[in-house]
Coordinates of C-alpha atoms and ligand atoms in Angstrom, one line a residue:
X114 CA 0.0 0.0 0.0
X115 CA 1.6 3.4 -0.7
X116 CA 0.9 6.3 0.6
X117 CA -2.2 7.4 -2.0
X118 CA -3.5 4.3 -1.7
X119 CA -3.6 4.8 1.9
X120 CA -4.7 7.8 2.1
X121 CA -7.4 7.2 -0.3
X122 CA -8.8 4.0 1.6
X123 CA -8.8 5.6 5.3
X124 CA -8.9 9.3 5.0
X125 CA -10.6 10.2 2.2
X126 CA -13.9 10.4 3.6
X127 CA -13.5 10.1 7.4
X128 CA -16.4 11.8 9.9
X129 CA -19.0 13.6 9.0
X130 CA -20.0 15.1 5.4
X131 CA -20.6 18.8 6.1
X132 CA -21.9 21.2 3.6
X133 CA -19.5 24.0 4.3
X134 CA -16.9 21.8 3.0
X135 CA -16.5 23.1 -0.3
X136 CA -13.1 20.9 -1.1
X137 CA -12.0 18.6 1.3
X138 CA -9.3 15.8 0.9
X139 CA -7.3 15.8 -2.8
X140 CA -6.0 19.0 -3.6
X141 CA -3.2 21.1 -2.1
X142 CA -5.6 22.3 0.8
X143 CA -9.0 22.3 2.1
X144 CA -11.8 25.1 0.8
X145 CA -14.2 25.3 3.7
X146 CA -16.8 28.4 4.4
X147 CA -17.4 29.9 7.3
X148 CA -20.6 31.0 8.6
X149 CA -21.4 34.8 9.4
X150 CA -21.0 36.3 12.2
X151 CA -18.7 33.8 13.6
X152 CA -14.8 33.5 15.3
X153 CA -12.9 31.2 13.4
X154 CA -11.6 28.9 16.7
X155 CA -8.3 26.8 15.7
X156 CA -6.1 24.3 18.1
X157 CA -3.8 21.3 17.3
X158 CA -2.2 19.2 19.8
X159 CA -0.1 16.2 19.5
X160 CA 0.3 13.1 21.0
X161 CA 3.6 10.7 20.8
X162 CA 4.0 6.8 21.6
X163 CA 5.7 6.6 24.7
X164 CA 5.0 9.8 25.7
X165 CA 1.0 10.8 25.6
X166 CA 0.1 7.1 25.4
X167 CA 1.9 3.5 26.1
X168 CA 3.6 1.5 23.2
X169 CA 1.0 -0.8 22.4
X170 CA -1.9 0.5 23.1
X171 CA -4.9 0.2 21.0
X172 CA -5.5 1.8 17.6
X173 CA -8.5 2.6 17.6
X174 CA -8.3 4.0 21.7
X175 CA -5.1 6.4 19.6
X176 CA -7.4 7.6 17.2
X177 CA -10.3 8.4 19.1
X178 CA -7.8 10.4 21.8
X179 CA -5.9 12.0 19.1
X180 CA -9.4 13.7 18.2
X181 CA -10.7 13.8 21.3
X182 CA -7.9 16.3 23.1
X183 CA -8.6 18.5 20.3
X184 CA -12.3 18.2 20.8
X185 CA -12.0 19.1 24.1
X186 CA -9.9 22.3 23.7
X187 CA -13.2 23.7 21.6
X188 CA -15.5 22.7 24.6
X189 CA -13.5 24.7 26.5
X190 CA -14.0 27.6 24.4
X191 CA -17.7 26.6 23.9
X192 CA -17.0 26.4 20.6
X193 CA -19.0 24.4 18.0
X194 CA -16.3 21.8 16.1
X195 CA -16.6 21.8 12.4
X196 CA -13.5 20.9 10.2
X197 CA -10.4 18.5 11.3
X198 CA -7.0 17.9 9.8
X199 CA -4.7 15.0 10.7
X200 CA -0.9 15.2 10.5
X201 CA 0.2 11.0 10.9
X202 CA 3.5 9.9 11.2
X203 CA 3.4 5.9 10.9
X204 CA 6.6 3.7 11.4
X205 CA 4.9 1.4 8.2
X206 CA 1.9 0.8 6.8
X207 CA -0.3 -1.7 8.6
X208 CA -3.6 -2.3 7.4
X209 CA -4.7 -3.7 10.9
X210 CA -3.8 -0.7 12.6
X211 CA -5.0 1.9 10.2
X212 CA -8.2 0.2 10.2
X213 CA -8.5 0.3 13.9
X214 CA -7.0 3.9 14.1
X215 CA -9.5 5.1 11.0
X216 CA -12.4 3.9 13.4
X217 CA -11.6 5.4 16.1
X218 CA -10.7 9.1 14.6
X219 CA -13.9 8.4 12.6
X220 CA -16.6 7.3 14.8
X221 CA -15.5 10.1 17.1
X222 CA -15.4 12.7 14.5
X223 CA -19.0 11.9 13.1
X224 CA -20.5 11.9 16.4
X225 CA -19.2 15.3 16.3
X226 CA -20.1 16.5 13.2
X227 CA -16.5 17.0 12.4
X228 CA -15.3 16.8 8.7
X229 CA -12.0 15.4 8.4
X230 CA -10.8 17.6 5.2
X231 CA -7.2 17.1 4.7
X232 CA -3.8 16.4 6.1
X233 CA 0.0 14.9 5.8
X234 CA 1.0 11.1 5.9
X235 CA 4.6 10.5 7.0
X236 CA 6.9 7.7 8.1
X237 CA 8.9 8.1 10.9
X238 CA 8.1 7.3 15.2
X239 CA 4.1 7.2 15.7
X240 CA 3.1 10.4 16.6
X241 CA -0.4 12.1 15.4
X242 CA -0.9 15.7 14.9
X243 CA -4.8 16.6 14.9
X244 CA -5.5 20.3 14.1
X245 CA -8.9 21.0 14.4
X246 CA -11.1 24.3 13.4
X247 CA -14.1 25.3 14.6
X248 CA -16.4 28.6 15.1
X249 CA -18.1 30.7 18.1
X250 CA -20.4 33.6 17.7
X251 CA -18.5 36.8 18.1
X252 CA -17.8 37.5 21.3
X253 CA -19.2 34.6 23.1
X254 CA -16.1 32.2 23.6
X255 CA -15.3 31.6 27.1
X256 CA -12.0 32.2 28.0
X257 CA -9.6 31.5 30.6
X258 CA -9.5 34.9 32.4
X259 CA -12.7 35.8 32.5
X260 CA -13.8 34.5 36.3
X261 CA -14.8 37.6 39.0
X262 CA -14.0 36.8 42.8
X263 CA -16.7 35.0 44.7
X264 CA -17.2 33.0 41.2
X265 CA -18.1 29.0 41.7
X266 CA -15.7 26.9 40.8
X267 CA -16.9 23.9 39.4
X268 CA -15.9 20.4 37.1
X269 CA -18.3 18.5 35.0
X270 CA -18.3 14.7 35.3
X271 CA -16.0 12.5 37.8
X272 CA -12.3 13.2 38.3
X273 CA -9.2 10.2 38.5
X274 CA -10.9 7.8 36.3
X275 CA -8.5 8.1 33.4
X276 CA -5.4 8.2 35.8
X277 CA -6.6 5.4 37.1
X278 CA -7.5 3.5 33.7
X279 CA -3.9 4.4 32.7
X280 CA -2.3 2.9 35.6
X281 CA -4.6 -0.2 35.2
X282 CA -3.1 -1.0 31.6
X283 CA 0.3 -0.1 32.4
X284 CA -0.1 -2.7 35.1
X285 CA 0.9 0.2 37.9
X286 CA -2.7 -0.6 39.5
X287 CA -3.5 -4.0 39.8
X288 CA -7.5 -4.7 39.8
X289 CA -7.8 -6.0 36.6
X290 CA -10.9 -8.3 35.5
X291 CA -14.1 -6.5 37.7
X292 CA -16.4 -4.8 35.8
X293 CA -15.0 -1.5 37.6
X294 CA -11.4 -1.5 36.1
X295 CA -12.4 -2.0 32.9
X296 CA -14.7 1.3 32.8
X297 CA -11.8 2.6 34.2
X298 CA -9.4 1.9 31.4
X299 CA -12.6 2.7 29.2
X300 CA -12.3 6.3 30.8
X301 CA -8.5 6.4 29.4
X302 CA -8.7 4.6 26.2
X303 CA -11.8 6.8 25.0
X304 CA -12.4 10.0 26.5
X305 CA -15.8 12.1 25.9
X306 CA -14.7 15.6 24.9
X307 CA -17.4 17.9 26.5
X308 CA -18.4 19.5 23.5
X309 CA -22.0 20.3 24.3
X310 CA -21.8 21.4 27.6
X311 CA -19.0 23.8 26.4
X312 CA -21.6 25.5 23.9
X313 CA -24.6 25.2 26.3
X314 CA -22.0 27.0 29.6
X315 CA -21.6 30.0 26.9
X316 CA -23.1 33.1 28.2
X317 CA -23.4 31.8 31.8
X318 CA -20.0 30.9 32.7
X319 CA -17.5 33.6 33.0
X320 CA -14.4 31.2 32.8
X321 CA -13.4 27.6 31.1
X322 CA -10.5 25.5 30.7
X323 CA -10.2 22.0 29.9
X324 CA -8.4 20.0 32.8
X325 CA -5.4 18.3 30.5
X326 CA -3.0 18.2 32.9
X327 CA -4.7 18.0 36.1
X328 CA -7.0 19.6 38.0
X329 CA -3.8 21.2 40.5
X330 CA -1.9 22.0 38.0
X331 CA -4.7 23.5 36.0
X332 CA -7.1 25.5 38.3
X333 CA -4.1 27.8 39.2
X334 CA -3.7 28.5 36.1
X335 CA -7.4 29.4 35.6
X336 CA -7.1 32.0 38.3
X337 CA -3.8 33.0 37.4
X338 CA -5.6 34.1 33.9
X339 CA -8.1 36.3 35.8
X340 CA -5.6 37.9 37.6
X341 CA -7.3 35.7 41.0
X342 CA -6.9 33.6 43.7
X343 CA -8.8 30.7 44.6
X344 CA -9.8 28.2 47.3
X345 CA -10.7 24.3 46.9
X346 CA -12.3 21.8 49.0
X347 CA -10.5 18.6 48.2
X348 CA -13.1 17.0 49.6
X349 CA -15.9 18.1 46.8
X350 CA -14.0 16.7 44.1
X351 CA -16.4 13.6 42.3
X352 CA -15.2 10.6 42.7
X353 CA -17.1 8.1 40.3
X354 CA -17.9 4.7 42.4
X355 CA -15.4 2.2 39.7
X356 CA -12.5 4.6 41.4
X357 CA -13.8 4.1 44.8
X358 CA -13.7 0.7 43.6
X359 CA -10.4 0.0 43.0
X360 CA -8.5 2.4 45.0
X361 CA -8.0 3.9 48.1
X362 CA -9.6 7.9 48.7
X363 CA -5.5 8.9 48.9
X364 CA -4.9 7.5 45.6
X365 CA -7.8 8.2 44.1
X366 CA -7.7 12.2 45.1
X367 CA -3.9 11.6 43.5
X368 CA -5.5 10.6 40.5
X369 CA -8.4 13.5 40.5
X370 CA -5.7 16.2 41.6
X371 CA -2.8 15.1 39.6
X372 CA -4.4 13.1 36.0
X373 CA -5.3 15.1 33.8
X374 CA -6.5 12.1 30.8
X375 CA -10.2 12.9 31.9
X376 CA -10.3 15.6 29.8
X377 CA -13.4 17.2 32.1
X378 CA -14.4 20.8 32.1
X379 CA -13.7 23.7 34.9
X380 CA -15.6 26.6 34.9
X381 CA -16.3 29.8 36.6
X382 CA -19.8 30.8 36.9
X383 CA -21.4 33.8 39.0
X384 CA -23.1 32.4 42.1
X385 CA -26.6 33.3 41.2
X386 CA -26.3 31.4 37.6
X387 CA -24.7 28.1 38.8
X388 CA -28.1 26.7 39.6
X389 CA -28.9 27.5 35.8
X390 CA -25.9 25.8 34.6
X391 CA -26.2 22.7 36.5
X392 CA -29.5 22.6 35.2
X393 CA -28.1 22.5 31.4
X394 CA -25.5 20.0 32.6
X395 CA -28.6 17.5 33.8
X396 CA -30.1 18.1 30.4
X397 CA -27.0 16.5 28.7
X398 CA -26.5 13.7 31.4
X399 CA -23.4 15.2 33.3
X400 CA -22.7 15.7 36.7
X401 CA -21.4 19.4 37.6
X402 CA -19.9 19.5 40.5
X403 CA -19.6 22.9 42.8
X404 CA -15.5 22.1 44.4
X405 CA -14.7 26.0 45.5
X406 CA -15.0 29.7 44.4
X407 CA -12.6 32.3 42.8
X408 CA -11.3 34.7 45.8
X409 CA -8.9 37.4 45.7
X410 CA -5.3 37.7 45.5
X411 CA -3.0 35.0 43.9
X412 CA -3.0 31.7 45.8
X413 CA -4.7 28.9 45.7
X414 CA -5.9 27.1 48.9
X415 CA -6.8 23.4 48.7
X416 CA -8.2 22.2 51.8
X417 CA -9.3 18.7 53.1
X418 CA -11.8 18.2 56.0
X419 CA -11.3 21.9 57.4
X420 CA -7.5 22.0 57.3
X421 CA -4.7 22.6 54.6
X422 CA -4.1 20.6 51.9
X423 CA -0.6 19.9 49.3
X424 CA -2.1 18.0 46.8
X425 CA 0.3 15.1 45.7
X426 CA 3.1 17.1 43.4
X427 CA 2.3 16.0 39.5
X428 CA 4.7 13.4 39.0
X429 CA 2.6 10.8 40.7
X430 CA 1.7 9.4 37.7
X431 CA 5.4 8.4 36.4
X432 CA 5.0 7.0 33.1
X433 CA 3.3 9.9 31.7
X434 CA 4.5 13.1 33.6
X435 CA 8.3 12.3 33.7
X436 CA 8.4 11.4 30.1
X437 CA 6.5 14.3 28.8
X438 CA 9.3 17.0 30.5
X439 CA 10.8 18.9 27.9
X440 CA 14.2 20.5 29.0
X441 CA 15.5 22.6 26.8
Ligands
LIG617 P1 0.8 17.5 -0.6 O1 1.8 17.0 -1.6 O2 0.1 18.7 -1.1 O3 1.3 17.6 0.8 P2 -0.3 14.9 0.0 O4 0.1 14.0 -1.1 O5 0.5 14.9 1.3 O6 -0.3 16.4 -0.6 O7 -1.8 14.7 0.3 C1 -2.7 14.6 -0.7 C2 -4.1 14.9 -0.1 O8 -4.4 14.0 0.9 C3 -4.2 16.3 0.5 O9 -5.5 16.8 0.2 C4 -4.0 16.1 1.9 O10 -4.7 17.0 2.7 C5 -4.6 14.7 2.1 N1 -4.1 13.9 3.2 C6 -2.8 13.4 3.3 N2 -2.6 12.7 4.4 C7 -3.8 12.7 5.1 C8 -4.3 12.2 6.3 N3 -3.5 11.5 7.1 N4 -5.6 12.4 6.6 C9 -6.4 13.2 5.8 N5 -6.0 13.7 4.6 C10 -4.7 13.5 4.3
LIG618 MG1 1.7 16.2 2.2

């Protein structure tokens, strides 16, 4: 198979058909129109073997990630996803994996409405580039900065899970075989980007960001952007029952504190509106979670049953955070 033929039989029509795609895959780039009124929206991350994800893991679980943490940067801008472009480097050409890996980008992209319009097909170490474009009425992105003091702080959905699944296939956690440790792993292999709840939190939350690298190393970094402080009770954060399950509360709040493969939402949302946006997040079958409020100054206070908290320093989770340092 070379690399036309490849392309042609796993990327020529992958996700959704859209009709703002005017030209998609084939030429020398993409044409795609963008509605009125609108703010273009663009992000592209990466993720490498051995770094972002095991060697070995499944293809399909690498495509639907590699989509996935782009997906969930546009939730966090409540922005709607539209186009995607996919940059694969492939140490060869194996049907069996591109099949799996085609699914998995696929399946995730349609249920998104996501065209896949074009891209770049390399050899070299497995690493996938997703860049993916989207669009927000004007003005009504959420941002990073835009929390006031006394804002709620809140997460959508349960924290931990995906650290947890992680450390269950790398054999790090051992509670393999219960019905628990396999939606744990589920939580790692195939995240859900929360893409609606991002567009429906527009106009009531003041402030989103999407937890990628843990919710202690995140939320600073949320009230850091509005120029804030904030305080945390540790003992708020949701904890589904499979993590319960298998671990300990210590190791789970690790997990919750220092994981950031959930790919959950935090927000920022004026007191009097978090009823109203807890009341969206029921609509769409999530949990929203109240876990502490903006305050003013510039630290950020995590406390457990009354009294001060460290939460565990990132680095817990060895495989991932050690490997993913880049000194320069
Ligand atoms: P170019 O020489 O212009 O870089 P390529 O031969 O790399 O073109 O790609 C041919 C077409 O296939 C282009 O439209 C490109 O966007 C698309 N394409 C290449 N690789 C991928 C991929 N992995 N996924 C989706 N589209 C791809
Ligand atoms: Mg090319």
């Amino acid at each position: 198979m070379d690399e036309f033929e490849l392309i042609r039989r796993y990327f020529s029509r992958a996700g959704a058909e859209r009709a703002d795609v005017d030209l998609g895959v084939g030429d020398d780039a993409a044409l795609l129109r963008v509605p009125e009124g609108v703010q273009l929206v663009a992000a592209v991350d990466t993720i490498v073997e051995g770094r972002h994800f095991p060697a070995g893991c499944g293809a399909q679980s690498i495509g639907h990630r590699s989509l996935a943490v782009n997906l969930s940067d546009m939730a966090a801008m409540g922005a709607a996803p539209a186009w995607a472009t996919l940059a694969l480097t492939l140490p060869g050409a194996d049907a069996g994996w591109l099949d799996g890996f085609a699914r998995g980008f696929s399946n995730l992209a349609s249920a998104h409405g996501v065209a896949l319009v074009g891209g770049d097909t390399t050899a070299g170490p497995l690493t996938v580039s997703v860049q993916i474009l989207g669009h927000v009425p004007r003005g009504s992105a959420l941002l990073r900065g835009g929390g006031k003091a006394g804002d709620v702080l809140a997460v959508t959905g349960t924290l931990g899970d995906a650290g947890a699944g992680l450390a269950l296939s790398t054999g790090a956690l051992e509670a393999q075989g219960s019905a628990a440790a396999r939606e744990l792993v589920r939580r790692f292999e195939f995240p859900t980007p929360r893409v609606q709840f991002g567009i429906a939190a527009r106009g009531i939350a003041s402030a989103a960001m999407d937890i990628s690298d843990g919710l202690a190393g995140d939320l600073p970094k949320l009230a850091a952007a509005g120029g804030l402080g904030a305080t945390v009770d540790v003992q708020r954060l949701p904890i589904s029952d499979e993590l319960r399950h298998c671990a300990s509360p210590e190791q789970s709040r690790a997990w919750a504190l220092g994981a950031g493969d959930d790919y959950e939402l935090l927000v920022a949302v004026p007191p009097g509106r978090f009823g109203e946006l807890a009341a969206r997040a029921r609509q769409l079958n999530l949990r929203l979670t109240a876990i502490g409020e903006l305050r003013p100054g510039n630290t950020v206070t995590w406390t457990l049953h009354g009294a001060e908290f460290t939460p565990p320093v990132p680095g817990f989770d060895h495989f991932r955070r050690a490997s993913t340092q880049i000194t320069v």
